[in-house]
mmCIF file with all atom_site columns, C-alpha atoms in Angstrom:
data_model
loop_
_atom_site.group_PDB
_atom_site.id
_atom_site.type_symbol
_atom_site.label_atom_id
_atom_site.label_alt_id
_atom_site.label_comp_id
_atom_site.label_asym_id
_atom_site.label_entity_id
_atom_site.label_seq_id
_atom_site.pdbx_PDB_ins_code
_atom_site.Cartn_x
_atom_site.Cartn_y
_atom_site.Cartn_z
_atom_site.occupancy
_atom_site.B_iso_or_equiv
_atom_site.pdbx_formal_charge
_atom_site.auth_seq_id
_atom_site.auth_comp_id
_atom_site.auth_asym_id
_atom_site.auth_atom_id
_atom_site.pdbx_PDB_model_num
ATOM 1   C CA . UNK A 1 1   ? -5.146  -6.753  -27.898 1.00 73.00 ? 1   UNK A CA 1
ATOM 2   C CA . UNK A 1 2   ? -3.218  -5.599  -24.865 1.00 82.00 ? 2   UNK A CA 1
ATOM 3   C CA . UNK A 1 3   ? 0.405   -5.832  -23.858 1.00 89.00 ? 3   UNK A CA 1
ATOM 4   C CA . UNK A 1 4   ? 2.786   -4.598  -21.211 1.00 93.00 ? 4   UNK A CA 1
ATOM 5   C CA . UNK A 1 5   ? 6.495   -3.870  -21.462 1.00 95.00 ? 5   UNK A CA 1
ATOM 6   C CA . UNK A 1 6   ? 8.781   -3.462  -18.510 1.00 97.00 ? 6   UNK A CA 1
ATOM 7   C CA . UNK A 1 7   ? 12.065  -2.446  -20.118 1.00 97.00 ? 7   UNK A CA 1
ATOM 8   C CA . UNK A 1 8   ? 14.253  -2.988  -17.064 1.00 96.00 ? 8   UNK A CA 1
ATOM 9   C CA . UNK A 1 9   ? 14.654  -6.600  -15.965 1.00 95.00 ? 9   UNK A CA 1
ATOM 10  C CA . UNK A 1 10  ? 16.775  -5.580  -12.963 1.00 97.00 ? 10  UNK A CA 1
ATOM 11  C CA . UNK A 1 11  ? 17.138  -2.351  -11.015 1.00 98.00 ? 11  UNK A CA 1
ATOM 12  C CA . UNK A 1 12  ? 19.506  -1.698  -8.116  1.00 97.00 ? 12  UNK A CA 1
ATOM 13  C CA . UNK A 1 13  ? 18.986  1.284   -5.835  1.00 97.00 ? 13  UNK A CA 1
ATOM 14  C CA . UNK A 1 14  ? 20.652  2.379   -2.609  1.00 97.00 ? 14  UNK A CA 1
ATOM 15  C CA . UNK A 1 15  ? 18.564  2.388   0.535   1.00 97.00 ? 15  UNK A CA 1
ATOM 16  C CA . UNK A 1 16  ? 16.993  5.807   1.041   1.00 97.00 ? 16  UNK A CA 1
ATOM 17  C CA . UNK A 1 17  ? 17.239  6.747   -2.611  1.00 97.00 ? 17  UNK A CA 1
ATOM 18  C CA . UNK A 1 18  ? 14.282  7.410   -4.859  1.00 97.00 ? 18  UNK A CA 1
ATOM 19  C CA . UNK A 1 19  ? 12.963  4.819   -7.260  1.00 97.00 ? 19  UNK A CA 1
ATOM 20  C CA . UNK A 1 20  ? 11.231  4.692   -10.603 1.00 98.00 ? 20  UNK A CA 1
ATOM 21  C CA . UNK A 1 21  ? 10.231  1.453   -12.304 1.00 98.00 ? 21  UNK A CA 1
ATOM 22  C CA . UNK A 1 22  ? 9.077   1.848   -15.875 1.00 98.00 ? 22  UNK A CA 1
ATOM 23  C CA . UNK A 1 23  ? 6.041   0.371   -17.543 1.00 98.00 ? 23  UNK A CA 1
ATOM 24  C CA . UNK A 1 24  ? 4.680   0.909   -21.045 1.00 97.00 ? 24  UNK A CA 1
ATOM 25  C CA . UNK A 1 25  ? 1.336   -0.517  -22.061 1.00 94.00 ? 25  UNK A CA 1
ATOM 26  C CA . UNK A 1 26  ? -0.644  -1.054  -25.198 1.00 91.00 ? 26  UNK A CA 1
ATOM 27  C CA . UNK A 1 27  ? -4.413  -1.255  -25.178 1.00 83.00 ? 27  UNK A CA 1
ATOM 28  C CA . UNK A 1 28  ? -7.071  -0.527  -27.764 1.00 78.00 ? 28  UNK A CA 1
ATOM 29  C CA . UNK A 1 29  ? -9.495  0.772   -25.140 1.00 79.00 ? 29  UNK A CA 1
ATOM 30  C CA . UNK A 1 30  ? -9.251  2.486   -21.784 1.00 79.00 ? 30  UNK A CA 1
ATOM 31  C CA . UNK A 1 31  ? -7.313  0.061   -19.649 1.00 87.00 ? 31  UNK A CA 1
ATOM 32  C CA . UNK A 1 32  ? -7.179  -0.826  -16.000 1.00 91.00 ? 32  UNK A CA 1
ATOM 33  C CA . UNK A 1 33  ? -3.552  -0.569  -14.912 1.00 94.00 ? 33  UNK A CA 1
ATOM 34  C CA . UNK A 1 34  ? -1.975  -2.324  -11.954 1.00 95.00 ? 34  UNK A CA 1
ATOM 35  C CA . UNK A 1 35  ? 1.275   -2.754  -10.116 1.00 97.00 ? 35  UNK A CA 1
ATOM 36  C CA . UNK A 1 36  ? 1.761   -5.998  -8.228  1.00 96.00 ? 36  UNK A CA 1
ATOM 37  C CA . UNK A 1 37  ? 4.742   -6.983  -6.055  1.00 96.00 ? 37  UNK A CA 1
ATOM 38  C CA . UNK A 1 38  ? 6.112   -10.472 -5.460  1.00 94.00 ? 38  UNK A CA 1
ATOM 39  C CA . UNK A 1 39  ? 8.282   -11.110 -2.425  1.00 93.00 ? 39  UNK A CA 1
ATOM 40  C CA . UNK A 1 40  ? 10.464  -14.227 -2.385  1.00 88.00 ? 40  UNK A CA 1
ATOM 41  C CA . UNK A 1 41  ? 8.532   -17.503 -2.247  1.00 84.00 ? 41  UNK A CA 1
ATOM 42  C CA . UNK A 1 42  ? 5.196   -15.706 -2.192  1.00 87.00 ? 42  UNK A CA 1
ATOM 43  C CA . UNK A 1 43  ? 2.361   -14.936 -4.552  1.00 89.00 ? 43  UNK A CA 1
ATOM 44  C CA . UNK A 1 44  ? 1.761   -11.507 -6.031  1.00 93.00 ? 44  UNK A CA 1
ATOM 45  C CA . UNK A 1 45  ? 0.201   -8.733  -3.973  1.00 94.00 ? 45  UNK A CA 1
ATOM 46  C CA . UNK A 1 46  ? -1.544  -5.644  -5.306  1.00 95.00 ? 46  UNK A CA 1
ATOM 47  C CA . UNK A 1 47  ? 0.318   -2.368  -4.760  1.00 96.00 ? 47  UNK A CA 1
ATOM 48  C CA . UNK A 1 48  ? -2.048  -0.045  -6.589  1.00 96.00 ? 48  UNK A CA 1
ATOM 49  C CA . UNK A 1 49  ? -4.612  0.180   -9.363  1.00 94.00 ? 49  UNK A CA 1
ATOM 50  C CA . UNK A 1 50  ? -5.669  2.898   -11.798 1.00 94.00 ? 50  UNK A CA 1
ATOM 51  C CA . UNK A 1 51  ? -8.623  3.321   -14.083 1.00 89.00 ? 51  UNK A CA 1
ATOM 52  C CA . UNK A 1 52  ? -9.634  6.959   -14.198 1.00 87.00 ? 52  UNK A CA 1
ATOM 53  C CA . UNK A 1 53  ? -9.348  10.253  -12.348 1.00 90.00 ? 53  UNK A CA 1
ATOM 54  C CA . UNK A 1 54  ? -6.188  11.761  -10.940 1.00 93.00 ? 54  UNK A CA 1
ATOM 55  C CA . UNK A 1 55  ? -3.320  10.347  -13.008 1.00 94.00 ? 55  UNK A CA 1
ATOM 56  C CA . UNK A 1 56  ? -1.203  9.944   -9.879  1.00 97.00 ? 56  UNK A CA 1
ATOM 57  C CA . UNK A 1 57  ? -2.481  7.067   -7.808  1.00 96.00 ? 57  UNK A CA 1
ATOM 58  C CA . UNK A 1 58  ? -1.289  6.241   -4.320  1.00 96.00 ? 58  UNK A CA 1
ATOM 59  C CA . UNK A 1 59  ? -0.594  2.706   -3.218  1.00 95.00 ? 59  UNK A CA 1
ATOM 60  C CA . UNK A 1 60  ? 0.603   0.874   -0.161  1.00 94.00 ? 60  UNK A CA 1
ATOM 61  C CA . UNK A 1 61  ? 3.962   1.348   1.574   1.00 94.00 ? 61  UNK A CA 1
ATOM 62  C CA . UNK A 1 62  ? 4.576   4.795   0.039   1.00 96.00 ? 62  UNK A CA 1
ATOM 63  C CA . UNK A 1 63  ? 4.393   3.707   -3.579  1.00 97.00 ? 63  UNK A CA 1
ATOM 64  C CA . UNK A 1 64  ? 2.660   5.766   -6.226  1.00 97.00 ? 64  UNK A CA 1
ATOM 65  C CA . UNK A 1 65  ? 2.279   5.520   -9.975  1.00 98.00 ? 65  UNK A CA 1
ATOM 66  C CA . UNK A 1 66  ? 1.579   8.048   -12.670 1.00 97.00 ? 66  UNK A CA 1
ATOM 67  C CA . UNK A 1 67  ? -0.596  7.338   -15.674 1.00 95.00 ? 67  UNK A CA 1
ATOM 68  C CA . UNK A 1 68  ? 0.282   9.055   -18.932 1.00 94.00 ? 68  UNK A CA 1
ATOM 69  C CA . UNK A 1 69  ? -2.072  8.506   -21.842 1.00 91.00 ? 69  UNK A CA 1
ATOM 70  C CA . UNK A 1 70  ? 0.158   10.408  -24.241 1.00 92.00 ? 70  UNK A CA 1
ATOM 71  C CA . UNK A 1 71  ? 3.167   8.237   -23.395 1.00 94.00 ? 71  UNK A CA 1
ATOM 72  C CA . UNK A 1 72  ? 1.182   5.021   -22.804 1.00 94.00 ? 72  UNK A CA 1
ATOM 73  C CA . UNK A 1 73  ? 3.057   4.678   -19.550 1.00 96.00 ? 73  UNK A CA 1
ATOM 74  C CA . UNK A 1 74  ? 2.330   3.811   -15.944 1.00 97.00 ? 74  UNK A CA 1
ATOM 75  C CA . UNK A 1 75  ? 5.600   4.243   -14.050 1.00 98.00 ? 75  UNK A CA 1
ATOM 76  C CA . UNK A 1 76  ? 5.926   3.279   -10.406 1.00 98.00 ? 76  UNK A CA 1
ATOM 77  C CA . UNK A 1 77  ? 7.722   5.601   -7.983  1.00 98.00 ? 77  UNK A CA 1
ATOM 78  C CA . UNK A 1 78  ? 8.813   5.745   -4.406  1.00 98.00 ? 78  UNK A CA 1
ATOM 79  C CA . UNK A 1 79  ? 10.534  8.696   -2.755  1.00 97.00 ? 79  UNK A CA 1
ATOM 80  C CA . UNK A 1 80  ? 12.763  6.718   -0.397  1.00 97.00 ? 80  UNK A CA 1
ATOM 81  C CA . UNK A 1 81  ? 13.239  2.960   -0.638  1.00 97.00 ? 81  UNK A CA 1
ATOM 82  C CA . UNK A 1 82  ? 13.778  0.573   2.247   1.00 96.00 ? 82  UNK A CA 1
ATOM 83  C CA . UNK A 1 83  ? 15.658  -2.719  2.190   1.00 95.00 ? 83  UNK A CA 1
ATOM 84  C CA . UNK A 1 84  ? 12.311  -4.525  2.574   1.00 95.00 ? 84  UNK A CA 1
ATOM 85  C CA . UNK A 1 85  ? 11.256  -3.212  -0.838  1.00 97.00 ? 85  UNK A CA 1
ATOM 86  C CA . UNK A 1 86  ? 13.533  -5.766  -2.493  1.00 96.00 ? 86  UNK A CA 1
ATOM 87  C CA . UNK A 1 87  ? 11.152  -7.849  -4.614  1.00 97.00 ? 87  UNK A CA 1
ATOM 88  C CA . UNK A 1 88  ? 9.950   -8.381  -8.140  1.00 96.00 ? 88  UNK A CA 1
ATOM 89  C CA . UNK A 1 89  ? 7.485   -5.782  -9.399  1.00 97.00 ? 89  UNK A CA 1
ATOM 90  C CA . UNK A 1 90  ? 4.951   -6.529  -12.111 1.00 96.00 ? 90  UNK A CA 1
ATOM 91  C CA . UNK A 1 91  ? 3.015   -4.034  -14.165 1.00 97.00 ? 91  UNK A CA 1
ATOM 92  C CA . UNK A 1 92  ? -0.268  -5.327  -15.566 1.00 94.00 ? 92  UNK A CA 1
ATOM 93  C CA . UNK A 1 93  ? -3.073  -4.199  -17.847 1.00 92.00 ? 93  UNK A CA 1
ATOM 94  C CA . UNK A 1 94  ? -6.616  -5.347  -18.408 1.00 87.00 ? 94  UNK A CA 1
ATOM 95  C CA . UNK A 1 95  ? -9.201  -4.081  -20.823 1.00 76.00 ? 95  UNK A CA 1
ATOM 96  C CA . UNK A 1 96  ? -12.454 -2.627  -19.624 1.00 62.00 ? 96  UNK A CA 1
ATOM 97  C CA . UNK A 1 97  ? -14.875 -3.819  -22.253 1.00 54.00 ? 97  UNK A CA 1
ATOM 98  C CA . UNK A 1 98  ? -13.412 -7.153  -23.075 1.00 49.00 ? 98  UNK A CA 1
ATOM 99  C CA . UNK A 1 99  ? -15.990 -9.905  -22.812 1.00 51.00 ? 99  UNK A CA 1
ATOM 100 C CA . UNK A 1 100 ? -13.941 -12.223 -20.684 1.00 55.00 ? 100 UNK A CA 1
ATOM 101 C CA . UNK A 1 101 ? -11.734 -9.931  -18.696 1.00 68.00 ? 101 UNK A CA 1
ATOM 102 C CA . UNK A 1 102 ? -8.116  -10.905 -18.925 1.00 77.00 ? 102 UNK A CA 1
ATOM 103 C CA . UNK A 1 103 ? -5.160  -9.333  -17.181 1.00 86.00 ? 103 UNK A CA 1
ATOM 104 C CA . UNK A 1 104 ? -1.788  -9.321  -18.903 1.00 89.00 ? 104 UNK A CA 1
ATOM 105 C CA . UNK A 1 105 ? 1.351   -9.082  -16.809 1.00 92.00 ? 105 UNK A CA 1
ATOM 106 C CA . UNK A 1 106 ? 4.708   -7.668  -17.820 1.00 94.00 ? 106 UNK A CA 1
ATOM 107 C CA . UNK A 1 107 ? 7.891   -9.679  -17.447 1.00 93.00 ? 107 UNK A CA 1
ATOM 108 C CA . UNK A 1 108 ? 8.650   -8.064  -14.115 1.00 95.00 ? 108 UNK A CA 1
ATOM 109 C CA . UNK A 1 109 ? 11.467  -5.903  -12.736 1.00 97.00 ? 109 UNK A CA 1
ATOM 110 C CA . UNK A 1 110 ? 13.632  -7.353  -10.006 1.00 96.00 ? 110 UNK A CA 1
ATOM 111 C CA . UNK A 1 111 ? 14.460  -4.604  -7.509  1.00 97.00 ? 111 UNK A CA 1
ATOM 112 C CA . UNK A 1 112 ? 17.523  -4.937  -5.308  1.00 97.00 ? 112 UNK A CA 1
ATOM 113 C CA . UNK A 1 113 ? 18.154  -2.463  -2.507  1.00 97.00 ? 113 UNK A CA 1
ATOM 114 C CA . UNK A 1 114 ? 21.804  -1.850  -1.588  1.00 94.00 ? 114 UNK A CA 1
ATOM 115 C CA . UNK A 1 115 ? 22.568  -1.041  2.055   1.00 88.00 ? 115 UNK A CA 1
ATOM 116 C CA . UNK B 2 1   ? -3.395  -16.877 8.005   1.00 65.00 ? 1   UNK B CA 1
ATOM 117 C CA . UNK B 2 2   ? -3.202  -17.578 4.305   1.00 72.00 ? 2   UNK B CA 1
ATOM 118 C CA . UNK B 2 3   ? -6.559  -17.080 2.672   1.00 91.00 ? 3   UNK B CA 1
ATOM 119 C CA . UNK B 2 4   ? -5.634  -18.985 -0.475  1.00 95.00 ? 4   UNK B CA 1
ATOM 120 C CA . UNK B 2 5   ? -4.163  -22.385 0.228   1.00 95.00 ? 5   UNK B CA 1
ATOM 121 C CA . UNK B 2 6   ? -2.183  -24.217 -2.409  1.00 97.00 ? 6   UNK B CA 1
ATOM 122 C CA . UNK B 2 7   ? -0.998  -27.754 -1.882  1.00 96.00 ? 7   UNK B CA 1
ATOM 123 C CA . UNK B 2 8   ? 1.644   -29.010 -2.124  1.00 97.00 ? 8   UNK B CA 1
ATOM 124 C CA . UNK B 2 9   ? 4.241   -26.244 -1.972  1.00 95.00 ? 9   UNK B CA 1
ATOM 125 C CA . UNK B 2 10  ? 6.791   -28.330 -3.841  1.00 97.00 ? 10  UNK B CA 1
ATOM 126 C CA . UNK B 2 11  ? 6.187   -31.215 -6.193  1.00 97.00 ? 11  UNK B CA 1
ATOM 127 C CA . UNK B 2 12  ? 8.631   -33.434 -8.056  1.00 97.00 ? 12  UNK B CA 1
ATOM 128 C CA . UNK B 2 13  ? 7.267   -35.645 -10.814 1.00 97.00 ? 13  UNK B CA 1
ATOM 129 C CA . UNK B 2 14  ? 8.650   -37.942 -13.479 1.00 97.00 ? 14  UNK B CA 1
ATOM 130 C CA . UNK B 2 15  ? 8.029   -37.403 -17.155 1.00 98.00 ? 15  UNK B CA 1
ATOM 131 C CA . UNK B 2 16  ? 4.763   -38.967 -18.287 1.00 97.00 ? 16  UNK B CA 1
ATOM 132 C CA . UNK B 2 17  ? 3.117   -39.032 -14.871 1.00 97.00 ? 17  UNK B CA 1
ATOM 133 C CA . UNK B 2 18  ? 0.012   -37.177 -13.698 1.00 97.00 ? 18  UNK B CA 1
ATOM 134 C CA . UNK B 2 19  ? -0.348  -34.743 -10.819 1.00 97.00 ? 19  UNK B CA 1
ATOM 135 C CA . UNK B 2 20  ? -3.086  -32.648 -9.253  1.00 97.00 ? 20  UNK B CA 1
ATOM 136 C CA . UNK B 2 21  ? -2.418  -29.217 -7.813  1.00 98.00 ? 21  UNK B CA 1
ATOM 137 C CA . UNK B 2 22  ? -4.844  -28.183 -5.101  1.00 97.00 ? 22  UNK B CA 1
ATOM 138 C CA . UNK B 2 23  ? -6.255  -24.696 -4.527  1.00 97.00 ? 23  UNK B CA 1
ATOM 139 C CA . UNK B 2 24  ? -8.772  -23.558 -1.932  1.00 97.00 ? 24  UNK B CA 1
ATOM 140 C CA . UNK B 2 25  ? -9.741  -19.963 -1.191  1.00 97.00 ? 25  UNK B CA 1
ATOM 141 C CA . UNK B 2 26  ? -11.425 -18.715 1.961   1.00 96.00 ? 26  UNK B CA 1
ATOM 142 C CA . UNK B 2 27  ? -12.150 -15.164 0.839   1.00 95.00 ? 27  UNK B CA 1
ATOM 143 C CA . UNK B 2 28  ? -15.695 -15.791 -0.353  1.00 94.00 ? 28  UNK B CA 1
ATOM 144 C CA . UNK B 2 29  ? -14.678 -14.884 -3.902  1.00 93.00 ? 29  UNK B CA 1
ATOM 145 C CA . UNK B 2 30  ? -16.648 -15.878 -6.971  1.00 91.00 ? 30  UNK B CA 1
ATOM 146 C CA . UNK B 2 31  ? -13.812 -15.926 -9.499  1.00 91.00 ? 31  UNK B CA 1
ATOM 147 C CA . UNK B 2 32  ? -10.728 -18.136 -9.443  1.00 94.00 ? 32  UNK B CA 1
ATOM 148 C CA . UNK B 2 33  ? -7.733  -18.397 -11.750 1.00 94.00 ? 33  UNK B CA 1
ATOM 149 C CA . UNK B 2 34  ? -4.603  -20.374 -12.518 1.00 95.00 ? 34  UNK B CA 1
ATOM 150 C CA . UNK B 2 35  ? -1.362  -18.717 -13.614 1.00 94.00 ? 35  UNK B CA 1
ATOM 151 C CA . UNK B 2 36  ? 2.015   -20.209 -14.448 1.00 95.00 ? 36  UNK B CA 1
ATOM 152 C CA . UNK B 2 37  ? 5.391   -18.621 -13.864 1.00 93.00 ? 37  UNK B CA 1
ATOM 153 C CA . UNK B 2 38  ? 8.641   -20.015 -15.225 1.00 91.00 ? 38  UNK B CA 1
ATOM 154 C CA . UNK B 2 39  ? 12.157  -18.760 -15.742 1.00 84.00 ? 39  UNK B CA 1
ATOM 155 C CA . UNK B 2 40  ? 11.568  -18.543 -19.482 1.00 81.00 ? 40  UNK B CA 1
ATOM 156 C CA . UNK B 2 41  ? 8.231   -16.772 -19.513 1.00 83.00 ? 41  UNK B CA 1
ATOM 157 C CA . UNK B 2 42  ? 6.548   -14.066 -17.494 1.00 80.00 ? 42  UNK B CA 1
ATOM 158 C CA . UNK B 2 43  ? 3.412   -14.748 -15.503 1.00 90.00 ? 43  UNK B CA 1
ATOM 159 C CA . UNK B 2 44  ? 1.072   -16.582 -17.887 1.00 90.00 ? 44  UNK B CA 1
ATOM 160 C CA . UNK B 2 45  ? -2.670  -16.710 -17.571 1.00 90.00 ? 45  UNK B CA 1
ATOM 161 C CA . UNK B 2 46  ? -4.023  -20.264 -17.869 1.00 93.00 ? 46  UNK B CA 1
ATOM 162 C CA . UNK B 2 47  ? -7.690  -20.456 -16.801 1.00 91.00 ? 47  UNK B CA 1
ATOM 163 C CA . UNK B 2 48  ? -10.412 -18.369 -15.242 1.00 90.00 ? 48  UNK B CA 1
ATOM 164 C CA . UNK B 2 49  ? -13.537 -19.626 -13.518 1.00 91.00 ? 49  UNK B CA 1
ATOM 165 C CA . UNK B 2 50  ? -16.546 -17.684 -12.348 1.00 88.00 ? 50  UNK B CA 1
ATOM 166 C CA . UNK B 2 51  ? -19.200 -19.330 -10.172 1.00 89.00 ? 51  UNK B CA 1
ATOM 167 C CA . UNK B 2 52  ? -17.562 -22.681 -10.956 1.00 89.00 ? 52  UNK B CA 1
ATOM 168 C CA . UNK B 2 53  ? -17.904 -22.197 -14.711 1.00 90.00 ? 53  UNK B CA 1
ATOM 169 C CA . UNK B 2 54  ? -14.973 -21.979 -17.090 1.00 89.00 ? 54  UNK B CA 1
ATOM 170 C CA . UNK B 2 55  ? -14.772 -18.435 -18.481 1.00 86.00 ? 55  UNK B CA 1
ATOM 171 C CA . UNK B 2 56  ? -11.493 -18.427 -20.338 1.00 84.00 ? 56  UNK B CA 1
ATOM 172 C CA . UNK B 2 57  ? -8.865  -20.975 -21.282 1.00 86.00 ? 57  UNK B CA 1
ATOM 173 C CA . UNK B 2 58  ? -5.542  -19.788 -22.669 1.00 83.00 ? 58  UNK B CA 1
ATOM 174 C CA . UNK B 2 59  ? -3.762  -23.111 -22.309 1.00 83.00 ? 59  UNK B CA 1
ATOM 175 C CA . UNK B 2 60  ? -3.122  -24.737 -25.636 1.00 76.00 ? 60  UNK B CA 1
ATOM 176 C CA . UNK B 2 61  ? -2.734  -28.229 -24.287 1.00 89.00 ? 61  UNK B CA 1
ATOM 177 C CA . UNK B 2 62  ? -5.591  -30.437 -23.132 1.00 92.00 ? 62  UNK B CA 1
ATOM 178 C CA . UNK B 2 63  ? -3.148  -32.006 -20.686 1.00 96.00 ? 63  UNK B CA 1
ATOM 179 C CA . UNK B 2 64  ? -4.088  -29.207 -18.317 1.00 96.00 ? 64  UNK B CA 1
ATOM 180 C CA . UNK B 2 65  ? -7.580  -29.637 -16.871 1.00 95.00 ? 65  UNK B CA 1
ATOM 181 C CA . UNK B 2 66  ? -9.024  -27.459 -14.098 1.00 94.00 ? 66  UNK B CA 1
ATOM 182 C CA . UNK B 2 67  ? -11.488 -29.079 -11.742 1.00 94.00 ? 67  UNK B CA 1
ATOM 183 C CA . UNK B 2 68  ? -13.939 -27.175 -9.551  1.00 93.00 ? 68  UNK B CA 1
ATOM 184 C CA . UNK B 2 69  ? -15.782 -29.430 -7.092  1.00 90.00 ? 69  UNK B CA 1
ATOM 185 C CA . UNK B 2 70  ? -16.854 -26.531 -4.881  1.00 90.00 ? 70  UNK B CA 1
ATOM 186 C CA . UNK B 2 71  ? -17.170 -22.781 -5.371  1.00 89.00 ? 71  UNK B CA 1
ATOM 187 C CA . UNK B 2 72  ? -13.994 -22.154 -3.369  1.00 94.00 ? 72  UNK B CA 1
ATOM 188 C CA . UNK B 2 73  ? -11.954 -24.941 -4.947  1.00 95.00 ? 73  UNK B CA 1
ATOM 189 C CA . UNK B 2 74  ? -10.118 -24.907 -8.244  1.00 96.00 ? 74  UNK B CA 1
ATOM 190 C CA . UNK B 2 75  ? -7.692  -27.764 -8.680  1.00 97.00 ? 75  UNK B CA 1
ATOM 191 C CA . UNK B 2 76  ? -5.435  -28.248 -11.683 1.00 97.00 ? 76  UNK B CA 1
ATOM 192 C CA . UNK B 2 77  ? -4.866  -31.713 -13.106 1.00 97.00 ? 77  UNK B CA 1
ATOM 193 C CA . UNK B 2 78  ? -1.832  -32.115 -15.339 1.00 97.00 ? 78  UNK B CA 1
ATOM 194 C CA . UNK B 2 79  ? -1.401  -35.344 -17.289 1.00 97.00 ? 79  UNK B CA 1
ATOM 195 C CA . UNK B 2 80  ? 1.475   -36.755 -19.323 1.00 97.00 ? 80  UNK B CA 1
ATOM 196 C CA . UNK B 2 81  ? 3.907   -34.390 -17.611 1.00 97.00 ? 81  UNK B CA 1
ATOM 197 C CA . UNK B 2 82  ? 6.852   -33.004 -19.563 1.00 97.00 ? 82  UNK B CA 1
ATOM 198 C CA . UNK B 2 83  ? 10.023  -31.279 -18.339 1.00 96.00 ? 83  UNK B CA 1
ATOM 199 C CA . UNK B 2 84  ? 8.741   -28.058 -19.975 1.00 94.00 ? 84  UNK B CA 1
ATOM 200 C CA . UNK B 2 85  ? 5.838   -28.098 -17.513 1.00 96.00 ? 85  UNK B CA 1
ATOM 201 C CA . UNK B 2 86  ? 8.321   -27.282 -14.757 1.00 96.00 ? 86  UNK B CA 1
ATOM 202 C CA . UNK B 2 87  ? 7.188   -23.966 -13.296 1.00 96.00 ? 87  UNK B CA 1
ATOM 203 C CA . UNK B 2 88  ? 5.529   -22.400 -10.313 1.00 95.00 ? 88  UNK B CA 1
ATOM 204 C CA . UNK B 2 89  ? 1.754   -22.559 -10.605 1.00 97.00 ? 89  UNK B CA 1
ATOM 205 C CA . UNK B 2 90  ? -0.207  -19.843 -8.863  1.00 95.00 ? 90  UNK B CA 1
ATOM 206 C CA . UNK B 2 91  ? -3.848  -19.937 -7.969  1.00 96.00 ? 91  UNK B CA 1
ATOM 207 C CA . UNK B 2 92  ? -5.618  -16.597 -7.572  1.00 95.00 ? 92  UNK B CA 1
ATOM 208 C CA . UNK B 2 93  ? -9.079  -15.321 -6.801  1.00 94.00 ? 93  UNK B CA 1
ATOM 209 C CA . UNK B 2 94  ? -11.113 -12.132 -6.930  1.00 91.00 ? 94  UNK B CA 1
ATOM 210 C CA . UNK B 2 95  ? -14.600 -11.085 -5.959  1.00 89.00 ? 95  UNK B CA 1
ATOM 211 C CA . UNK B 2 96  ? -15.872 -10.928 -9.528  1.00 81.00 ? 96  UNK B CA 1
ATOM 212 C CA . UNK B 2 97  ? -13.215 -10.296 -12.141 1.00 79.00 ? 97  UNK B CA 1
ATOM 213 C CA . UNK B 2 98  ? -9.615  -9.367  -12.868 1.00 74.00 ? 98  UNK B CA 1
ATOM 214 C CA . UNK B 2 99  ? -10.310 -5.626  -12.767 1.00 78.00 ? 99  UNK B CA 1
ATOM 215 C CA . UNK B 2 100 ? -10.636 -6.012  -9.053  1.00 79.00 ? 100 UNK B CA 1
ATOM 216 C CA . UNK B 2 101 ? -7.821  -6.934  -6.756  1.00 87.00 ? 101 UNK B CA 1
ATOM 217 C CA . UNK B 2 102 ? -6.421  -10.385 -7.403  1.00 91.00 ? 102 UNK B CA 1
ATOM 218 C CA . UNK B 2 103 ? -5.317  -12.396 -4.381  1.00 93.00 ? 103 UNK B CA 1
ATOM 219 C CA . UNK B 2 104 ? -2.642  -14.977 -5.063  1.00 94.00 ? 104 UNK B CA 1
ATOM 220 C CA . UNK B 2 105 ? -1.651  -18.124 -3.252  1.00 95.00 ? 105 UNK B CA 1
ATOM 221 C CA . UNK B 2 106 ? 1.997   -18.873 -2.497  1.00 94.00 ? 106 UNK B CA 1
ATOM 222 C CA . UNK B 2 107 ? 2.249   -21.204 -5.465  1.00 95.00 ? 107 UNK B CA 1
ATOM 223 C CA . UNK B 2 108 ? 3.146   -24.821 -6.122  1.00 97.00 ? 108 UNK B CA 1
ATOM 224 C CA . UNK B 2 109 ? 6.615   -25.295 -7.553  1.00 96.00 ? 109 UNK B CA 1
ATOM 225 C CA . UNK B 2 110 ? 6.532   -28.235 -9.937  1.00 97.00 ? 110 UNK B CA 1
ATOM 226 C CA . UNK B 2 111 ? 9.707   -29.907 -11.163 1.00 97.00 ? 111 UNK B CA 1
ATOM 227 C CA . UNK B 2 112 ? 9.384   -32.560 -13.847 1.00 97.00 ? 112 UNK B CA 1
ATOM 228 C CA . UNK B 2 113 ? 12.385  -34.843 -14.242 1.00 96.00 ? 113 UNK B CA 1
#
């Protein structure tokens, strides 16, 4: 079984400040980990993906995420946020050796950028 | 240009009626999916298709029936609509499976009165 927890439903950050969105996962095998972003009235778009290798993975628009096996976490970070980063961010996990691959999404974190 | 087209964008239906949500993808992908997003629940997986064959069904109700007439089409028929079916339904696709990048359509927002 696999699951994802995003403990913060809403996060507000000032423009130019740094950002961390938290994600904890549970998976019985080595997981694929994802961050997707949803802008208003749009579908989800992939920000980044991790499976193996360097635990810090770079994504689009200056986002990065760090995988921690010991903490079962995959937190998303950005050094300096822009107003256009306001969106809902979803962490997701899928299992690698599951017969019918299935991706499980977290509940999402709504990010608001203050001017 | 949107590569995954969902029609209609908004849909209002009465309880007990039937509706079909349309999804076409022009990415040349082999796998297609339906997800549902509502205020009460996070993004829920409903169905996955690969090469027009049903791979996984996580929808408890038989009122939801996917229909794949072509490789790049995956429509969703919903019968005997209930107010609880109100949600935004997203179609998605990927080259082979969910471990690759999923591409999502803009969704169809369904309101059942």
